[in-house]
Amino acid sequence: MLRIITDSTASLPEDAKRGHDVTIAPLYVRYDGEEHLETEMDIDAFYDTLASRIDDIPTSSQPSQHFFESFFEDAAKAGDEVLGLFVSSALSGTYEGAVRAARTVKSHNIDFRCVLIDSTSTGGDEGFPVMDVIDAYDAGMSLEECAAVAQNAIMCSRILFVPESLEFLRAGGRIGRAAALLGSVIKVVPVITVLDGTPQVIAKVRTMKRAVEEMVRTFRADVEQFGLKRVIVHYIGPKTETLERLRAQVEEVAGRKVDLMPVSPVIGVHVGPAVGISYECMRYVQGKLEMQPSELVFTA
């Protein structure tokens, strides 16, 4: 049997997990003096207060090594194979932690087989490859074939987001102080994506409205060039009129109903209030990765 594992930043929909052996490795958020499993948080309630936490931004941490070792050990003893997809290794140590645990378990379970993949992203951009792996396994594909499906999906997906300000990104070290100051002084609003595993600004405009329009323009251009398989609209913070307008624009491009999904709180505390789009195309999205998909894979 194939066991599939991902982490909680993938924000995998419940209906995707239902009826399948999918394990979610939970990351942690620490605020108000306590540590919380993000899988157990009331995300909307937390996001209602996020903007007010700018002077005491919550911190985050990856799943414990014990969690991964216990998971892999249990799979090895049962004779099961494992395929794992995790948040970008440039954003979190989750992938490296899983690899260390798999090596430890493999050292005394010589027949244990697993493939672990760095998704190079997060949110729906991480979750879509997991969903494709579920479909592939249901279709009878092998571990190696499912891993190839995951790598293909990584190359076909993208995440775009527009933060309301740069303060959370600056405080978390994801963007330089000078860039944050520039944004606050002249009101530059960036459109950000994840390229080769790290956040990169792909456009700068003067208002939130124009930034959202530019994000939708990029989405539309990708759909026209590469087709569309899946799409969701993301949010960090309270649900706003901007979010609803974005969903309407995305639905117009997609020609279908589009779900709203909060971004993982672990990601949200680094980005701050924002709106975004994650989507998977039918063909490779140009510029998503410069590295080869094989560079993202650990095999035991």
Short mmCIF file of C-alpha atoms in Angstrom, two decimals:
data_model
loop_
_atom_site.label_atom_id
_atom_site.label_comp_id
_atom_site.label_asym_id
_atom_site.label_seq_id
_atom_site.Cartn_x
_atom_site.Cartn_y
_atom_site.Cartn_z
CA MET A 1 0.00 0.00 0.00
CA LEU A 2 1.12 3.56 -0.67
CA ARG A 3 0.93 6.04 2.18
CA ILE A 4 0.85 9.70 1.18
CA ILE A 5 2.16 12.38 3.54
CA THR A 6 2.22 16.15 3.23
CA ASP A 7 2.31 19.00 5.72
CA SER A 8 -0.36 21.35 6.99
CA THR A 9 0.83 24.33 4.91
CA ALA A 10 -0.56 22.57 1.81
CA SER A 11 -4.05 23.37 3.16
CA LEU A 12 -5.38 20.19 1.57
CA PRO A 13 -9.20 20.19 1.29
CA GLU A 14 -10.98 17.65 3.47
CA ASP A 15 -12.69 16.03 0.49
CA ALA A 16 -9.29 15.32 -1.08
CA LYS A 17 -8.21 13.33 1.99
CA ARG A 18 -11.50 11.49 2.51
CA GLY A 19 -11.22 7.77 1.74
CA HIS A 20 -7.46 7.93 1.23
CA ASP A 21 -4.48 7.18 3.45
CA VAL A 22 -3.17 10.75 3.59
CA THR A 23 -1.23 11.90 6.65
CA ILE A 24 -0.85 15.60 7.49
CA ALA A 25 2.33 16.57 9.35
CA PRO A 26 1.27 19.57 11.45
CA LEU A 27 3.37 22.70 11.81
CA TYR A 28 3.07 24.96 14.85
CA VAL A 29 2.20 28.60 15.49
CA ARG A 30 3.15 30.26 18.77
CA TYR A 31 1.25 33.32 19.99
CA ASP A 32 -0.13 34.68 23.27
CA GLY A 33 2.44 32.57 25.10
CA GLU A 34 1.18 29.23 23.77
CA GLU A 35 2.08 26.86 20.93
CA HIS A 36 -0.75 25.70 18.66
CA LEU A 37 -0.99 22.92 16.09
CA GLU A 38 -2.23 24.75 13.02
CA THR A 39 -4.39 21.74 12.12
CA GLU A 40 -6.39 22.42 15.29
CA MET A 41 -6.65 26.21 15.00
CA ASP A 42 -9.77 28.21 14.17
CA ILE A 43 -8.04 29.88 11.24
CA ASP A 44 -10.68 32.54 10.53
CA ALA A 45 -10.80 33.57 14.19
CA PHE A 46 -7.00 33.81 14.26
CA TYR A 47 -6.94 35.82 11.04
CA ASP A 48 -9.49 38.28 12.42
CA THR A 49 -6.77 39.39 14.88
CA LEU A 50 -3.69 39.02 12.67
CA ALA A 51 -3.28 42.66 11.60
CA SER A 52 -3.28 43.77 15.25
CA ARG A 53 -0.30 41.47 15.98
CA ILE A 54 2.19 43.43 13.85
CA ASP A 55 4.12 44.53 16.96
CA ASP A 56 4.28 40.99 18.35
CA ILE A 57 4.17 38.73 15.30
CA PRO A 58 3.50 35.05 16.06
CA THR A 59 6.30 32.61 15.33
CA SER A 60 6.18 29.21 13.64
CA SER A 61 8.00 25.89 13.79
CA GLN A 62 8.14 22.70 11.74
CA PRO A 63 6.84 19.22 12.66
CA SER A 64 8.86 17.33 15.25
CA GLN A 65 11.49 14.81 14.22
CA HIS A 66 9.70 12.28 16.39
CA PHE A 67 6.51 12.69 14.34
CA PHE A 68 8.31 11.87 11.09
CA GLU A 69 10.33 8.98 12.49
CA SER A 70 7.22 7.41 14.03
CA PHE A 71 5.33 7.75 10.75
CA PHE A 72 8.10 6.20 8.63
CA GLU A 73 8.77 3.45 11.17
CA ASP A 74 5.10 2.47 11.23
CA ALA A 75 4.98 2.37 7.41
CA ALA A 76 8.19 0.31 7.24
CA LYS A 77 6.94 -2.25 9.78
CA ALA A 78 3.68 -2.61 7.82
CA GLY A 79 5.55 -3.09 4.54
CA ASP A 80 4.00 0.06 3.06
CA GLU A 81 5.62 2.52 0.66
CA VAL A 82 5.58 6.29 1.26
CA LEU A 83 5.33 9.30 -1.01
CA GLY A 84 5.73 12.70 0.66
CA LEU A 85 5.37 16.25 -0.66
CA PHE A 86 6.39 19.16 1.53
CA VAL A 87 6.54 22.96 1.75
CA SER A 88 9.45 24.62 -0.03
CA SER A 89 12.76 23.83 1.67
CA ALA A 90 13.69 27.50 1.19
CA LEU A 91 10.77 28.50 3.43
CA SER A 92 10.83 25.77 6.08
CA GLY A 93 13.00 22.94 7.41
CA THR A 94 10.08 20.52 7.11
CA TYR A 95 11.39 18.73 4.01
CA GLU A 96 14.89 18.31 5.46
CA GLY A 97 13.39 16.98 8.69
CA ALA A 98 11.41 14.39 6.76
CA VAL A 99 14.51 13.35 4.80
CA ARG A 100 16.56 12.92 7.99
CA ALA A 101 13.82 10.79 9.54
CA ALA A 102 13.48 8.64 6.40
CA ARG A 103 17.24 8.00 6.35
CA THR A 104 17.17 6.95 10.00
CA VAL A 105 14.30 4.52 9.45
CA LYS A 106 15.84 3.18 6.23
CA SER A 107 19.10 2.41 8.09
CA HIS A 108 17.42 -0.40 10.05
CA ASN A 109 14.59 -1.26 7.62
CA ILE A 110 16.52 -2.08 4.46
CA ASP A 111 13.39 -2.93 2.41
CA PHE A 112 11.62 0.33 3.25
CA ARG A 113 10.83 2.38 0.10
CA CYS A 114 9.87 6.03 0.01
CA VAL A 115 10.10 9.09 -2.23
CA LEU A 116 10.09 12.57 -0.66
CA ILE A 117 9.62 15.67 -2.80
CA ASP A 118 10.28 19.36 -2.17
CA SER A 119 7.21 21.04 -3.66
CA THR A 120 9.14 24.37 -3.89
CA SER A 121 6.00 26.19 -2.75
CA THR A 122 3.08 26.20 -0.31
CA GLY A 123 -0.70 26.58 -0.16
CA GLY A 124 -2.61 25.25 -3.14
CA ASP A 125 0.62 25.30 -5.12
CA GLU A 126 1.81 22.53 -2.77
CA GLY A 127 -1.58 20.87 -2.41
CA PHE A 128 -2.35 20.37 -6.10
CA PRO A 129 0.54 17.90 -6.63
CA VAL A 130 -0.74 15.95 -3.62
CA MET A 131 -4.21 15.78 -5.17
CA ASP A 132 -2.71 14.57 -8.44
CA VAL A 133 -0.81 11.84 -6.58
CA ILE A 134 -4.06 10.71 -4.94
CA ASP A 135 -5.69 10.47 -8.36
CA ALA A 136 -2.69 8.62 -9.80
CA TYR A 137 -2.65 6.06 -7.00
CA ASP A 138 -6.40 5.53 -7.37
CA ALA A 139 -5.70 4.82 -11.05
CA GLY A 140 -3.30 2.04 -10.07
CA MET A 141 0.04 3.79 -10.60
CA SER A 142 3.20 2.67 -8.81
CA LEU A 143 5.27 4.68 -6.32
CA GLU A 144 7.66 5.78 -9.07
CA GLU A 145 4.82 6.72 -11.41
CA CYS A 146 3.07 8.70 -8.67
CA ALA A 147 6.34 10.55 -7.96
CA ALA A 148 6.62 11.47 -11.65
CA VAL A 149 3.03 12.77 -11.57
CA ALA A 150 3.90 14.94 -8.56
CA GLN A 151 6.96 16.41 -10.26
CA ASN A 152 4.90 17.21 -13.35
CA ALA A 153 2.23 18.92 -11.24
CA ILE A 154 4.87 21.08 -9.53
CA MET A 155 5.97 22.35 -12.93
CA CYS A 156 2.35 23.07 -13.94
CA SER A 157 1.25 25.10 -10.91
CA ARG A 158 1.73 28.61 -9.57
CA ILE A 159 0.82 30.77 -6.60
CA LEU A 160 0.36 34.54 -6.79
CA PHE A 161 -0.40 36.83 -3.87
CA VAL A 162 -0.73 40.51 -2.97
CA PRO A 163 0.04 41.56 0.63
CA GLU A 164 -1.74 44.57 2.09
CA SER A 165 1.63 45.79 3.42
CA LEU A 166 5.25 44.62 3.51
CA GLU A 167 5.61 44.82 7.28
CA PHE A 168 5.07 41.14 8.07
CA LEU A 169 7.40 40.07 5.27
CA ARG A 170 10.03 42.52 6.50
CA ALA A 171 9.72 41.43 10.12
CA GLY A 172 10.03 37.80 9.11
CA GLY A 173 13.15 38.45 7.03
CA ARG A 174 11.41 37.57 3.75
CA ILE A 175 11.99 41.02 2.24
CA GLY A 176 14.61 43.67 2.89
CA ARG A 177 14.07 46.66 5.18
CA ALA A 178 14.69 49.04 2.28
CA ALA A 179 11.96 47.39 0.18
CA ALA A 180 9.52 47.57 3.09
CA LEU A 181 10.33 51.25 3.64
CA LEU A 182 9.91 51.96 -0.07
CA GLY A 183 6.50 50.34 -0.01
CA SER A 184 5.32 52.29 3.02
CA VAL A 185 6.58 55.66 1.73
CA ILE A 186 5.36 55.64 -1.86
CA LYS A 187 2.64 53.03 -1.47
CA VAL A 188 4.08 50.42 -3.78
CA VAL A 189 2.02 47.24 -3.71
CA PRO A 190 3.82 44.15 -5.04
CA VAL A 191 2.49 41.06 -6.78
CA ILE A 192 4.52 38.15 -5.46
CA THR A 193 4.99 34.58 -6.66
CA VAL A 194 7.27 31.72 -5.65
CA LEU A 195 10.11 31.00 -8.08
CA ASP A 196 12.63 28.24 -7.41
CA GLY A 197 11.19 27.93 -3.92
CA THR A 198 11.49 31.56 -2.77
CA PRO A 199 9.15 34.59 -2.89
CA GLN A 200 9.88 36.92 -5.80
CA VAL A 201 8.20 40.18 -6.80
CA ILE A 202 6.91 40.02 -10.38
CA ALA A 203 5.13 43.40 -10.49
CA LYS A 204 4.88 46.63 -8.50
CA VAL A 205 1.95 49.03 -8.73
CA ARG A 206 0.63 51.93 -6.66
CA THR A 207 -2.65 50.60 -5.24
CA MET A 208 -4.11 47.37 -3.88
CA LYS A 209 -6.82 47.46 -6.55
CA ARG A 210 -4.28 47.67 -9.37
CA ALA A 211 -2.14 44.95 -7.80
CA VAL A 212 -5.12 42.58 -7.71
CA GLU A 213 -5.90 43.45 -11.33
CA GLU A 214 -2.28 42.71 -12.28
CA MET A 215 -2.45 39.39 -10.43
CA VAL A 216 -5.60 38.43 -12.33
CA ARG A 217 -3.99 39.53 -15.59
CA THR A 218 -1.08 37.14 -14.94
CA PHE A 219 -3.51 34.36 -14.09
CA ARG A 220 -5.50 35.00 -17.27
CA ALA A 221 -2.36 34.98 -19.42
CA ASP A 222 -1.23 31.66 -17.91
CA VAL A 223 -4.65 30.09 -18.45
CA GLU A 224 -4.74 31.25 -22.06
CA GLN A 225 -1.26 29.86 -22.72
CA PHE A 226 -1.15 26.72 -20.55
CA GLY A 227 -4.79 25.77 -19.87
CA LEU A 228 -6.42 25.35 -16.46
CA LYS A 229 -6.92 22.25 -14.32
CA ARG A 230 -7.50 23.54 -10.78
CA VAL A 231 -7.76 26.94 -9.08
CA ILE A 232 -8.53 28.32 -5.63
CA VAL A 233 -8.56 31.84 -4.18
CA HIS A 234 -6.50 32.28 -1.01
CA TYR A 235 -6.75 34.79 1.80
CA ILE A 236 -4.84 35.80 4.90
CA GLY A 237 -6.77 37.96 7.35
CA PRO A 238 -10.50 38.75 7.45
CA LYS A 239 -12.68 38.10 4.42
CA THR A 240 -13.08 41.44 2.66
CA GLU A 241 -14.76 43.01 -0.35
CA THR A 242 -11.40 42.84 -2.11
CA LEU A 243 -11.42 39.07 -1.63
CA GLU A 244 -14.93 38.70 -3.04
CA ARG A 245 -14.09 40.88 -6.03
CA LEU A 246 -11.02 38.75 -6.64
CA ARG A 247 -13.08 35.57 -6.54
CA ALA A 248 -15.54 37.02 -9.07
CA GLN A 249 -12.68 37.95 -11.41
CA VAL A 250 -11.07 34.51 -11.08
CA GLU A 251 -14.40 32.79 -11.72
CA GLU A 252 -14.85 34.84 -14.88
CA VAL A 253 -11.47 33.65 -16.19
CA ALA A 254 -11.94 30.06 -15.01
CA GLY A 255 -15.53 29.74 -16.19
CA ARG A 256 -16.46 27.87 -13.02
CA LYS A 257 -17.19 28.31 -9.33
CA VAL A 258 -14.01 28.87 -7.32
CA ASP A 259 -13.57 28.06 -3.62
CA LEU A 260 -12.06 30.40 -1.03
CA MET A 261 -9.38 28.85 1.18
CA PRO A 262 -7.38 30.45 4.00
CA VAL A 263 -3.63 30.14 3.72
CA SER A 264 -1.93 28.11 6.43
CA PRO A 265 -1.38 30.26 9.56
CA VAL A 266 2.31 29.28 9.50
CA ILE A 267 2.58 31.04 6.13
CA GLY A 268 0.13 33.77 7.11
CA VAL A 269 2.21 35.05 10.02
CA HIS A 270 5.14 35.63 7.65
CA VAL A 271 3.11 37.30 4.89
CA GLY A 272 0.47 39.23 6.83
CA PRO A 273 -2.98 40.13 5.49
CA ALA A 274 -3.12 39.29 1.78
CA VAL A 275 -5.16 37.81 -1.05
CA GLY A 276 -3.93 35.37 -3.67
CA ILE A 277 -4.55 32.72 -6.28
CA SER A 278 -3.19 29.19 -6.56
CA TYR A 279 -3.75 27.34 -9.81
CA GLU A 280 -2.63 24.29 -11.72
CA CYS A 281 -2.37 24.43 -15.49
CA MET A 282 -2.56 21.62 -18.03
CA ARG A 283 1.01 22.25 -19.22
CA TYR A 284 4.27 23.49 -17.69
CA VAL A 285 4.13 27.10 -16.43
CA GLN A 286 7.16 28.85 -17.85
CA GLY A 287 9.56 30.33 -15.32
CA LYS A 288 8.26 28.39 -12.32
CA LEU A 289 11.56 26.50 -11.86
CA GLU A 290 15.05 26.82 -13.22
CA MET A 291 16.18 23.61 -11.52
CA GLN A 292 15.29 20.18 -12.82
CA PRO A 293 12.39 18.34 -11.11
CA SER A 294 14.76 15.48 -10.27
CA GLU A 295 16.72 17.87 -8.03
CA LEU A 296 13.69 18.10 -5.73
CA VAL A 297 13.51 14.38 -4.91
CA PHE A 298 14.92 12.16 -2.15
CA THR A 299 14.55 8.40 -2.68
CA ALA A 300 15.09 5.71 -0.05
#
